[in-house]
């Protein structure tokens, strides 16, 4: 039986585009990408909601693999909006002539490993089936939208949208009463923008969030030139960091300094710098030591109380039940200020939970909010959701979904035992989703490409993570997470946002650099923990 492609890649976001480039143009193997959307860009194709932008700074929220690319592209601001990031990814697709090997508007529905000839049969929603030696998931850790099953949604007579499936021609909120559910990064970005347009905005909050001001600014030509001159150093810092950001981390604990010094640091990071520097550029132990964390959490609560004029609203917006940073910390522009507007109402769902959606709006335990539009900023079935939505069957016929019923397993976040020749970019058990993701994605893609090159050079047709290596890695991921404060929050890292999802801390928090060093050592040692074989 012939094989159609050396590699089939699912998804055409940051991961899939680079994987295609590596497979086709660096390794020289045949490759095909399937993408459900009718354009490339992944996250940046789907998330077109008002206010959508990145919260990693543009100049490193980008690819580093091509010097020409990073020298020619000009970013407008520190945190550009969605259309600019999408046009960057469109440019990448054109520049590297990737489109001819990408089939858009095609969803992979099923993939079955064929034991007899070490290949995958891959089925798509147009009824076609192709075979490939390697099946590479670039489906995105944050791509499977989570629409909560609130009773009555079908009866709603207005419009409703999930932020990750936003209409391409936008939504006009002028003169509309809008209900927005969810106060994660998405809800926090969308709230100020929708509030400026809507007649009235009701923000339905289940859990308040520690958001840090973005302090966005236009990047001047001089600043861009300086960035370009320093790119090698910026990228090195990203690769050699804890989380893929090029910040200088101090070795100071928040408890090692005087309260005055600590306050000055937090004021500077809040007031001048903004964004992720607050967590990654302040004290090294905010995510490990509760006392240190309390100092940052209390500082942020203080800021919320200063900004929000109504003390009762400020108290509802001030997070108290989980440590700062243990849910991915949002970055905002005027989020807390927006609650001073007369046309914005905060609805605290802990006090008055949603009972149902009715034809005219949302009914909570104490009143009905009359609405024209509902916005679901309710996040994603993160990390495993998009993979579990494909019927993936390994060598014993068991599905990946069945295997992960009790929580996801993997070796290095890259492979799953009993699923040979399946690679997962940003899978469970890797540091990707905690990091500046392009840095992590480039690492994964390059590791996978090197691995395929090694297999081909040595005549192997199959690679599979051993169950022992997988068990040991899962245990290591768990044990490292237990040493941090992360498990103290009901976050999507834990799957806590999706009812019924097994609570397992999914990202690897042992640090990006130690992780990549370990991956390299394993590869250098002939892929220790994997079984390599020939048909
Ligand atoms: P995605 O971009 O999610 O692409 C996956 C693609 O796979 C999608 O296009 C999807 O349609 C396709 N797909 C999935 N299943 C199938 C299937 N069965 N068949 C065919 N196609 C399929 N990270 C950061 O580090 N910094 C940021 O500032 C940042 N900002 C973000 C802002 C938003 C609004 C969101 C939602 C996420 C953000 N992220 C950020 C995370 C972001 O997801 C990653 O940075 C990155 O874009 C992921 O790229 P990816 O290619 O791995 O996945
Ligand atoms: O999703 P989330 P997101 N009833 O899961 C609430 C990246 N990103 O789309 O906290 C009522 O964080 C839920 O409440 P709770 C980034 O990695 C980056 O905002 O579970 N509420 C929460 O408030 C981010 O972390 C940017 O109690 C319900 C919200 O919905 C990740 O994507 C921008 C509910 C979901 O928050 C996900 O962010 C956007 C229900 N039934 C996204 N179900 C940048 O800025 C859920 N909620 C770069």
Coordinates of C-alpha atoms and ligand atoms in Angstrom, one line a residue:
X1 CA 0.0 0.0 0.0
X2 CA 1.4 3.4 -0.9
X3 CA 1.4 6.3 1.5
X4 CA 0.1 9.7 0.3
X5 CA 2.2 12.0 2.4
X6 CA 5.2 11.8 4.8
X7 CA 3.4 14.2 7.1
X8 CA -0.2 15.4 7.6
X9 CA -0.4 18.4 9.8
X10 CA -3.7 19.5 11.4
X11 CA -4.1 23.3 11.8
X12 CA -2.7 26.4 10.1
X13 CA -1.9 28.7 13.0
X14 CA 1.6 29.6 14.3
X15 CA 2.3 25.9 14.8
X16 CA 1.0 24.4 11.6
X17 CA 2.5 27.0 9.3
X18 CA 6.0 26.5 10.8
X19 CA 5.6 22.7 10.9
X20 CA 4.8 22.8 7.1
X21 CA 7.8 25.0 6.4
X22 CA 10.1 22.7 8.4
X23 CA 8.7 19.5 6.9
X24 CA 8.5 20.6 3.3
X25 CA 11.3 23.1 2.9
X26 CA 13.9 22.0 5.5
X27 CA 13.4 18.2 5.7
X28 CA 12.2 18.0 2.1
X29 CA 9.4 15.5 2.8
X30 CA 5.9 15.6 1.4
X31 CA 3.4 17.3 3.7
X32 CA -0.2 18.5 3.7
X33 CA -2.0 20.8 6.1
X34 CA -5.7 20.6 6.8
X35 CA -7.3 23.6 8.4
X36 CA -11.0 23.9 9.4
X37 CA -11.1 27.7 8.9
X38 CA -11.2 29.2 5.5
X39 CA -8.0 31.1 6.1
X40 CA -4.7 30.6 7.9
X41 CA -3.8 32.2 11.2
X42 CA -5.5 29.9 13.8
X43 CA -6.2 31.9 16.9
X44 CA -5.8 35.1 14.9
X45 CA -8.2 33.9 12.2
X46 CA -11.0 33.0 14.7
X47 CA -10.7 35.5 17.6
X48 CA -11.9 38.7 15.9
X49 CA -13.8 40.1 18.9
X50 CA -13.6 43.8 19.8
X51 CA -10.3 44.5 21.6
X52 CA -8.6 41.2 20.6
X53 CA -4.8 41.7 20.7
X54 CA -1.8 39.8 22.0
X55 CA -0.4 40.2 25.5
X56 CA 3.2 39.1 24.6
X57 CA 5.0 42.0 23.1
X58 CA 4.8 41.9 19.3
X59 CA 8.5 41.8 18.6
X60 CA 8.8 38.5 20.3
X61 CA 5.3 37.3 19.7
X62 CA 6.5 36.3 16.3
X63 CA 8.7 33.8 14.5
X64 CA 12.5 33.8 15.0
X65 CA 13.3 31.1 12.4
X66 CA 13.9 33.5 9.5
X67 CA 16.3 36.4 9.9
X68 CA 14.9 38.0 6.7
X69 CA 11.3 37.7 8.0
X70 CA 12.1 39.4 11.4
X71 CA 14.1 42.1 9.7
X72 CA 11.5 43.0 7.1
X73 CA 8.3 42.9 9.3
X74 CA 7.4 46.2 11.1
X75 CA 5.2 46.0 14.2
X76 CA 3.0 49.1 14.8
X77 CA 2.6 48.8 18.6
X78 CA 3.8 46.8 21.6
X79 CA 0.5 44.9 21.6
X80 CA -1.0 44.9 18.1
X81 CA -4.6 44.1 17.4
X82 CA -5.9 40.9 15.9
X83 CA -6.0 42.2 12.2
X84 CA -2.3 43.0 12.3
X85 CA -1.2 39.6 13.7
X86 CA -3.4 37.9 11.2
X87 CA -1.8 39.9 8.4
X88 CA 1.6 38.9 9.7
X89 CA 0.6 35.2 9.5
X90 CA -0.9 35.7 6.1
X91 CA 2.4 37.3 5.1
X92 CA 4.3 34.3 6.4
X93 CA 2.1 31.9 4.4
X94 CA 2.7 33.9 1.2
X95 CA 6.4 34.7 1.8
X96 CA 7.2 31.0 2.2
X97 CA 4.8 29.9 -0.4
X98 CA 3.0 27.7 2.1
X99 CA -0.6 27.9 0.8
X100 CA -0.2 25.4 -2.0
X101 CA 0.1 22.6 0.6
X102 CA -2.7 23.8 2.9
X103 CA -6.3 22.7 2.3
X104 CA -8.6 25.2 4.0
X105 CA -12.2 24.7 5.0
X106 CA -11.5 21.1 5.8
X107 CA -11.8 19.5 9.2
X108 CA -10.0 16.3 10.2
X109 CA -12.6 14.2 11.8
X110 CA -10.9 10.8 12.3
X111 CA -7.4 9.3 12.3
X112 CA -6.6 5.6 12.6
X113 CA -3.2 4.1 13.0
X114 CA -2.5 1.3 10.6
X115 CA -0.3 -1.2 12.4
X116 CA 0.7 -3.2 9.4
X117 CA 2.5 -0.4 7.6
X118 CA 3.2 2.2 10.3
X119 CA 1.0 4.9 8.9
X120 CA -2.1 6.9 9.7
X121 CA -5.4 6.9 7.8
X122 CA -6.7 10.5 8.1
X123 CA -10.3 11.3 7.4
X124 CA -11.7 14.7 6.6
X125 CA -15.2 16.2 6.7
X126 CA -15.3 16.3 2.9
X127 CA -15.4 12.5 2.9
X128 CA -11.8 12.1 1.8
X129 CA -9.2 9.8 3.4
X130 CA -5.4 10.1 3.0
X131 CA -2.5 8.2 4.5
X132 CA 0.6 9.7 6.1
X133 CA 3.5 8.2 8.0
X134 CA 3.4 11.0 10.5
X135 CA 0.3 12.7 11.9
X136 CA 1.2 16.0 13.5
X137 CA -1.3 17.9 15.6
X138 CA -1.1 21.6 15.4
X139 CA -4.7 22.0 16.5
X140 CA -4.1 24.6 19.1
X141 CA -4.2 24.5 22.9
X142 CA -6.8 27.3 22.9
X143 CA -9.0 26.6 19.9
X144 CA -11.9 24.5 21.0
X145 CA -14.5 27.0 22.1
X146 CA -16.2 26.4 25.4
X147 CA -19.9 27.4 25.2
X148 CA -21.5 26.6 28.5
X149 CA -24.7 24.7 28.4
X150 CA -26.9 27.2 30.0
X151 CA -30.6 26.1 29.8
X152 CA -32.7 28.2 27.4
X153 CA -30.0 29.4 25.0
X154 CA -32.0 28.1 22.1
X155 CA -34.9 30.3 23.1
X156 CA -32.9 33.6 23.1
X157 CA -34.4 36.0 20.6
X158 CA -31.4 38.2 20.3
X159 CA -28.0 37.4 18.8
X160 CA -25.3 35.5 20.5
X161 CA -21.6 34.9 19.7
X162 CA -18.6 33.1 21.2
X163 CA -15.6 35.4 21.0
X164 CA -13.6 32.6 19.3
X165 CA -16.1 32.3 16.4
X166 CA -16.6 36.0 15.9
X167 CA -18.4 37.1 12.7
X168 CA -16.0 38.4 10.1
X169 CA -18.0 41.5 9.4
X170 CA -18.1 42.4 13.0
X171 CA -21.0 43.0 15.4
X172 CA -22.6 46.5 15.7
X173 CA -23.4 47.1 19.4
X174 CA -24.7 50.7 18.8
X175 CA -27.9 51.2 20.8
X176 CA -27.8 47.5 22.0
X177 CA -28.1 46.1 25.5
X178 CA -25.3 43.6 25.7
X179 CA -24.6 40.8 28.2
X180 CA -21.0 39.6 28.3
X181 CA -20.3 36.3 30.2
X182 CA -16.7 35.7 31.3
X183 CA -13.9 37.8 32.8
X184 CA -10.8 36.0 31.6
X185 CA -8.3 37.6 29.2
X186 CA -10.9 37.8 26.5
X187 CA -13.7 39.3 28.5
X188 CA -11.2 41.8 30.0
X189 CA -10.1 42.9 26.5
X190 CA -13.6 43.1 25.1
X191 CA -15.3 44.9 28.0
X192 CA -13.9 48.4 27.5
X193 CA -14.4 48.3 23.8
X194 CA -18.0 47.1 23.8
X195 CA -18.8 49.5 26.6
X196 CA -17.8 52.4 24.4
X197 CA -20.4 51.4 21.8
X198 CA -23.2 49.7 23.5
X199 CA -26.2 51.4 25.1
X200 CA -25.6 49.3 28.2
X201 CA -23.2 46.5 29.0
X202 CA -23.8 43.9 31.7
X203 CA -20.7 42.0 32.6
X204 CA -21.5 38.6 34.2
X205 CA -18.6 37.7 36.4
X206 CA -18.1 34.3 38.0
X207 CA -14.5 34.8 39.1
X208 CA -12.7 38.2 39.4
X209 CA -9.3 38.5 37.8
X210 CA -6.0 40.1 38.6
X211 CA -5.5 42.2 35.5
X212 CA -2.4 44.4 34.9
X213 CA -2.5 47.5 32.6
X214 CA -1.0 46.9 29.2
X215 CA 0.6 50.3 28.9
X216 CA 0.5 49.8 25.1
X217 CA 2.4 52.3 22.9
X218 CA 3.2 52.8 19.2
X219 CA 6.6 51.4 18.3
X220 CA 8.6 54.2 16.7
X221 CA 10.9 53.6 13.7
X222 CA 13.9 54.1 16.0
X223 CA 12.6 51.6 18.5
X224 CA 11.9 49.1 15.7
X225 CA 15.4 49.6 14.4
X226 CA 16.9 49.0 17.8
X227 CA 14.8 45.8 18.3
X228 CA 16.0 44.5 14.9
X229 CA 19.6 45.2 15.7
X230 CA 19.2 43.3 19.0
X231 CA 17.1 40.4 17.7
X232 CA 19.7 37.8 18.3
X233 CA 19.9 38.7 22.0
X234 CA 16.1 39.0 22.4
X235 CA 15.5 35.6 21.0
X236 CA 18.3 34.1 23.0
X237 CA 16.8 35.5 26.2
X238 CA 13.4 34.0 25.2
X239 CA 14.9 30.6 24.6
X240 CA 16.9 30.6 27.8
X241 CA 14.2 31.8 30.1
X242 CA 11.6 30.2 32.4
X243 CA 8.6 31.1 30.2
X244 CA 9.8 32.2 26.8
X245 CA 9.8 35.9 27.7
X246 CA 13.0 38.0 27.2
X247 CA 12.9 39.5 30.7
X248 CA 15.7 39.7 33.3
X249 CA 14.4 37.7 36.2
X250 CA 15.8 38.7 39.6
X251 CA 16.9 36.1 42.0
X252 CA 15.2 38.1 44.8
X253 CA 12.3 36.9 46.7
X254 CA 9.5 39.4 47.4
X255 CA 10.2 38.6 51.0
X256 CA 13.9 39.6 50.8
X257 CA 13.3 43.3 50.2
X258 CA 11.8 46.0 52.4
X259 CA 8.1 46.9 52.0
X260 CA 9.1 50.2 50.5
X261 CA 11.4 48.7 47.9
X262 CA 8.7 46.1 47.0
X263 CA 6.1 48.8 46.7
X264 CA 8.3 50.9 44.4
X265 CA 8.9 47.8 42.2
X266 CA 5.2 47.0 41.9
X267 CA 4.4 50.7 41.2
X268 CA 6.9 50.9 38.5
X269 CA 5.8 47.6 36.9
X270 CA 2.1 48.6 37.1
X271 CA 2.6 52.2 36.1
X272 CA 5.3 52.4 33.5
X273 CA 6.0 48.9 32.2
X274 CA 2.7 47.1 32.4
X275 CA 1.9 43.6 31.1
X276 CA 3.7 40.4 31.9
X277 CA 6.7 42.2 33.3
X278 CA 4.7 42.5 36.5
X279 CA 4.8 38.7 37.1
X280 CA 8.0 37.7 35.2
X281 CA 10.1 40.8 35.8
X282 CA 9.5 41.4 39.5
X283 CA 10.3 38.6 42.1
X284 CA 11.2 35.1 41.1
X285 CA 9.0 33.4 43.8
X286 CA 5.6 34.9 43.2
X287 CA 4.3 31.6 41.9
X288 CA 6.0 29.5 44.6
X289 CA 5.7 31.3 47.9
X290 CA 2.2 32.3 49.2
X291 CA 3.6 35.1 51.3
X292 CA 5.4 36.6 48.4
X293 CA 2.3 36.2 46.2
X294 CA 0.1 37.9 48.8
X295 CA 2.2 41.0 48.5
X296 CA 1.5 41.3 44.8
X297 CA -2.1 40.2 45.1
X298 CA -2.8 42.8 47.8
X299 CA -1.1 45.5 45.7
X300 CA -3.4 44.7 42.7
X301 CA -6.5 44.7 45.0
X302 CA -5.4 48.1 46.3
X303 CA -5.2 49.4 42.7
X304 CA -8.6 48.1 41.9
X305 CA -10.0 49.8 45.0
X306 CA -8.3 53.1 43.9
X307 CA -9.6 52.9 40.3
X308 CA -13.2 51.8 40.8
X309 CA -15.3 54.5 42.3
X310 CA -18.1 52.4 43.8
X311 CA -16.5 50.5 46.8
X312 CA -19.1 47.7 46.5
X313 CA -18.2 47.1 42.8
X314 CA -14.5 47.4 43.6
X315 CA -14.8 44.6 46.2
X316 CA -16.6 42.4 43.8
X317 CA -13.8 43.0 41.2
X318 CA -11.0 42.3 43.6
X319 CA -9.9 38.7 43.5
X320 CA -9.5 37.0 46.9
X321 CA -9.9 33.3 46.5
X322 CA -6.8 32.3 44.6
X323 CA -3.2 33.5 44.3
X324 CA -2.2 36.1 41.7
X325 CA -0.9 34.5 38.5
X326 CA -2.3 31.0 39.1
X327 CA -4.9 31.7 36.4
X328 CA -3.2 33.2 33.3
X329 CA -2.9 36.8 34.2
X330 CA -4.8 39.1 31.8
X331 CA -3.4 42.4 30.5
X332 CA -5.9 45.2 29.9
X333 CA -6.5 48.7 28.7
X334 CA -9.0 50.5 31.0
X335 CA -10.7 47.4 32.2
X336 CA -11.3 48.4 35.8
X337 CA -11.9 52.1 34.7
X338 CA -14.8 50.9 32.6
X339 CA -16.9 50.0 35.7
X340 CA -17.0 53.7 36.4
X341 CA -19.1 54.3 33.3
X342 CA -22.8 54.8 33.8
X343 CA -23.7 52.3 31.1
X344 CA -21.8 49.4 32.6
X345 CA -23.1 47.0 35.3
X346 CA -21.2 44.3 37.0
X347 CA -23.3 41.2 37.8
X348 CA -21.6 39.0 40.4
X349 CA -22.6 35.4 39.6
X350 CA -21.3 34.2 43.0
X351 CA -24.1 36.2 44.6
X352 CA -26.7 35.8 41.9
X353 CA -26.0 32.8 39.6
X354 CA -27.4 32.5 36.1
X355 CA -30.6 30.4 36.3
X356 CA -31.4 30.3 32.6
X357 CA -31.4 32.2 29.3
X358 CA -34.9 33.4 28.4
X359 CA -36.1 34.8 25.1
X360 CA -35.5 38.4 26.2
X361 CA -32.2 37.9 28.1
X362 CA -30.5 36.3 31.0
X363 CA -32.3 35.4 34.2
X364 CA -30.2 35.2 37.4
X365 CA -31.4 34.1 40.8
X366 CA -32.7 37.6 41.5
X367 CA -33.7 39.3 38.3
X368 CA -33.9 39.2 34.5
X369 CA -31.5 41.3 32.4
X370 CA -33.1 42.3 29.1
X371 CA -30.6 41.9 26.3
X372 CA -30.2 42.3 22.6
X373 CA -26.8 40.4 22.3
X374 CA -25.0 37.9 24.5
X375 CA -21.3 37.6 24.2
X376 CA -19.7 34.3 25.4
X377 CA -16.2 35.1 26.5
X378 CA -16.2 31.8 28.2
X379 CA -12.9 30.4 27.0
X380 CA -11.8 27.0 25.7
X381 CA -11.8 23.4 26.4
X382 CA -8.1 24.0 26.7
X383 CA -5.1 21.9 25.7
X384 CA -6.9 18.6 25.1
X385 CA -10.3 19.8 23.7
X386 CA -9.4 20.1 20.0
X387 CA -7.6 16.8 20.0
X388 CA -10.4 15.0 21.8
X389 CA -12.9 16.4 19.2
X390 CA -11.1 14.2 16.6
X391 CA -11.7 10.4 16.7
X392 CA -8.0 9.4 17.0
X393 CA -7.4 5.7 17.3
X394 CA -4.0 4.3 18.2
X395 CA -2.5 0.9 17.6
X396 CA -4.9 -1.0 19.8
X397 CA -8.0 0.7 18.4
X398 CA -8.6 2.7 21.6
X399 CA -9.3 6.3 21.1
X400 CA -7.2 9.1 22.5
X401 CA -10.3 10.4 24.2
X402 CA -10.8 7.1 26.0
X403 CA -7.2 7.0 27.0
X404 CA -7.5 10.5 28.4
X405 CA -10.8 9.9 30.3
X406 CA -8.9 10.0 33.6
X407 CA -6.8 12.9 32.5
X408 CA -4.3 13.6 29.7
X409 CA -1.0 11.7 29.5
X410 CA 2.0 12.3 27.3
X411 CA 5.7 12.0 27.2
X412 CA 7.2 15.5 27.1
X413 CA 3.9 16.8 25.7
X414 CA 5.1 15.5 22.4
X415 CA 3.9 11.9 22.1
X416 CA 1.3 9.6 23.7
X417 CA 2.0 5.9 24.4
X418 CA 0.2 3.5 22.0
X419 CA -0.2 6.3 19.4
X420 CA 2.9 5.8 17.3
X421 CA 4.0 8.5 14.8
X422 CA 1.5 11.0 16.3
X423 CA 3.2 14.2 17.4
X424 CA 1.4 16.9 19.4
X425 CA 2.5 20.5 19.3
X426 CA 1.6 22.2 22.6
X427 CA 0.1 19.0 24.0
X428 CA -0.5 18.3 27.7
X429 CA 2.6 18.1 29.7
X430 CA 4.7 20.7 27.9
X431 CA 5.4 24.3 29.0
X432 CA 3.8 25.9 25.9
X433 CA 0.6 27.4 27.2
X434 CA 2.4 29.0 30.2
X435 CA 5.0 30.5 27.9
X436 CA 5.3 33.1 25.2
X437 CA 3.8 30.5 22.8
X438 CA 5.8 31.2 19.5
X439 CA 9.0 30.5 21.4
X440 CA 7.6 27.2 22.7
X441 CA 6.0 26.3 19.3
X442 CA 9.3 26.8 17.4
X443 CA 11.0 24.5 19.9
X444 CA 8.4 21.8 19.4
X445 CA 8.3 22.0 15.7
X446 CA 12.1 21.9 15.4
X447 CA 12.3 18.9 17.8
X448 CA 9.7 17.0 15.8
X449 CA 11.5 17.9 12.5
X450 CA 14.8 16.7 13.9
X451 CA 13.2 13.5 15.1
X452 CA 11.7 12.8 11.7
X453 CA 15.0 13.5 10.1
X454 CA 16.7 11.0 12.5
X455 CA 14.1 8.3 11.9
X456 CA 14.5 8.7 8.1
X457 CA 18.3 8.8 8.3
X458 CA 18.3 5.6 10.3
X459 CA 15.6 3.7 8.4
X460 CA 13.0 3.7 11.2
X461 CA 9.3 3.9 10.2
X462 CA 7.9 4.1 13.7
X463 CA 8.4 6.0 16.9
X464 CA 6.3 5.5 20.0
X465 CA 6.6 6.8 23.6
X466 CA 6.9 3.9 26.0
X467 CA 4.3 3.6 28.7
X468 CA 7.0 3.7 31.4
X469 CA 8.5 7.0 30.0
X470 CA 5.0 8.4 29.8
X471 CA 4.0 7.4 33.3
X472 CA 7.3 8.9 34.7
X473 CA 6.7 12.2 32.8
X474 CA 3.1 12.5 33.9
X475 CA 4.3 12.0 37.5
X476 CA 7.1 14.6 37.0
X477 CA 4.6 17.1 35.6
X478 CA 2.3 16.6 38.6
X479 CA 5.0 16.7 41.2
X480 CA 6.5 19.9 39.8
X481 CA 3.1 21.6 39.7
X482 CA 2.5 20.6 43.3
X483 CA 5.6 22.6 44.3
X484 CA 3.9 25.8 43.0
X485 CA 0.8 27.7 43.8
X486 CA -0.8 26.9 40.5
X487 CA -3.1 24.1 41.7
X488 CA -4.7 26.6 44.1
X489 CA -6.8 28.2 41.3
X490 CA -9.8 26.7 39.4
X491 CA -8.1 27.5 36.1
X492 CA -8.3 26.1 32.6
X493 CA -4.7 24.8 33.2
X494 CA -6.5 22.3 35.5
X495 CA -9.5 21.8 33.2
X496 CA -11.6 23.3 36.0
X497 CA -13.6 25.6 33.5
X498 CA -15.2 22.7 31.7
X499 CA -17.8 20.8 33.7
X500 CA -17.0 17.1 34.0
X501 CA -13.4 17.5 32.7
X502 CA -11.0 15.5 34.8
X503 CA -9.0 17.9 37.0
X504 CA -5.3 17.4 36.1
X505 CA -2.8 20.2 35.9
X506 CA -1.8 20.1 32.2
X507 CA 1.1 22.4 31.6
X508 CA 4.7 21.6 32.6
X509 CA 5.8 24.3 35.1
X510 CA 9.4 23.1 35.5
X511 CA 10.7 25.9 33.3
X512 CA 11.1 26.3 29.6
X513 CA 14.9 26.1 29.5
X514 CA 15.1 23.0 31.7
X515 CA 12.4 21.4 29.5
X516 CA 14.1 22.1 26.2
X517 CA 17.5 20.9 27.6
X518 CA 15.8 17.7 28.7
X519 CA 14.2 17.2 25.2
X520 CA 17.6 17.8 23.6
X521 CA 19.3 15.3 25.9
X522 CA 16.7 12.7 25.1
X523 CA 17.2 13.3 21.3
X524 CA 21.0 13.2 21.7
X525 CA 20.7 9.9 23.5
X526 CA 18.9 8.2 20.6
X527 CA 15.4 9.1 21.8
X528 CA 15.5 7.6 25.2
X529 CA 12.0 6.6 26.4
X530 CA 10.8 6.1 22.9
X531 CA 10.7 2.8 21.0
X532 CA 12.0 3.1 17.4
X533 CA 11.3 0.4 14.9
X534 CA 11.2 -0.6 11.3
X535 CA 8.4 -2.2 9.4
Ligands
LIG1 P1 -4.1 27.9 16.9 O1 -3.7 29.2 16.5 O2 -5.2 27.7 17.8 O3 -4.4 27.1 15.5 C1 -5.0 25.8 15.5 C2 -5.7 25.7 14.2 O4 -6.1 24.3 14.1 C3 -7.0 26.5 14.2 O5 -7.0 27.3 13.1 C4 -8.1 25.4 14.0 O6 -9.2 25.8 13.2 C5 -7.4 24.2 13.5 N1 -8.0 23.0 13.8 C6 -8.3 22.5 15.1 N2 -8.8 21.3 15.0 C7 -8.9 21.0 13.7 C8 -9.4 19.9 12.9 N3 -9.9 18.8 13.6 N4 -9.3 19.9 11.6 C9 -8.7 21.0 10.9 N5 -8.3 22.0 11.6 C10 -8.3 22.0 12.9 N6 -0.2 33.3 23.3 C11 0.9 34.0 23.6 O7 2.0 33.5 23.9 N7 0.9 35.4 23.7 C12 -0.2 36.1 23.4 O8 -0.2 37.3 23.4 C13 -1.4 35.3 23.1 N8 -2.6 36.0 22.8 C14 -3.7 35.2 22.6 C15 -4.9 35.9 22.4 C16 -6.1 35.2 22.2 C17 -7.3 35.9 21.9 C18 -6.0 33.8 22.3 C19 -7.3 33.0 22.1 C20 -4.9 33.1 22.5 C21 -3.7 33.8 22.6 N9 -2.5 33.2 22.8 C22 -1.3 33.9 23.1 C23 -2.4 31.8 22.6 C24 -2.4 31.4 21.1 O9 -3.3 30.4 21.0 C25 -1.0 31.0 20.7 O10 -0.1 32.0 20.9 C26 -0.9 30.6 19.2 O11 -1.5 31.5 18.3 C27 -1.3 29.1 19.0 O12 -1.0 28.7 17.7 P2 -1.3 27.3 17.2 O13 -1.0 27.2 15.8 O14 -0.6 26.3 18.1 O15 -2.9 27.1 17.5
LIG2 O1 -11.0 32.2 28.7 P1 -10.8 31.9 30.3 P2 -10.4 33.4 27.8 N1 -20.9 30.8 33.6 O2 -11.1 30.5 30.5 C1 -16.1 32.3 32.7 C2 -5.5 33.3 26.0 N2 -6.0 34.7 25.6 O3 -10.9 33.2 26.5 O4 -13.0 31.9 36.0 C3 -20.2 31.9 33.9 O5 -9.6 32.5 30.8 C4 -14.9 31.9 33.5 O6 -15.2 32.0 34.9 P3 -14.3 31.1 35.9 C5 -4.9 33.3 27.4 O7 -4.0 32.3 27.5 C6 -5.1 35.6 25.6 O8 -10.7 34.7 28.5 O9 -14.2 29.7 35.3 N3 -19.0 32.2 33.6 C7 -13.9 33.0 33.1 O10 -14.2 34.2 33.7 C8 -6.2 33.0 28.2 O11 -5.9 32.6 29.5 C9 -5.5 36.9 25.4 O12 -15.1 31.1 37.1 C10 -18.3 31.2 32.9 C11 -14.2 33.1 31.6 O13 -15.5 32.7 31.4 C12 -6.9 32.0 27.4 O14 -6.7 32.4 26.0 C13 -6.8 37.2 25.1 C14 -18.9 30.0 32.6 C15 -13.3 32.3 30.7 O15 -12.0 32.8 30.9 C16 -8.3 31.9 27.6 O16 -8.9 33.2 27.8 C17 -7.7 36.2 25.1 C18 -20.2 29.8 33.0 N4 -20.8 28.7 32.7 C19 -7.3 34.9 25.4 N5 -17.9 29.3 31.9 C20 -4.5 38.0 25.4 O17 -4.7 39.0 26.0 C21 -16.8 30.0 31.9 N6 -17.0 31.2 32.5 C22 -3.3 37.8 24.7

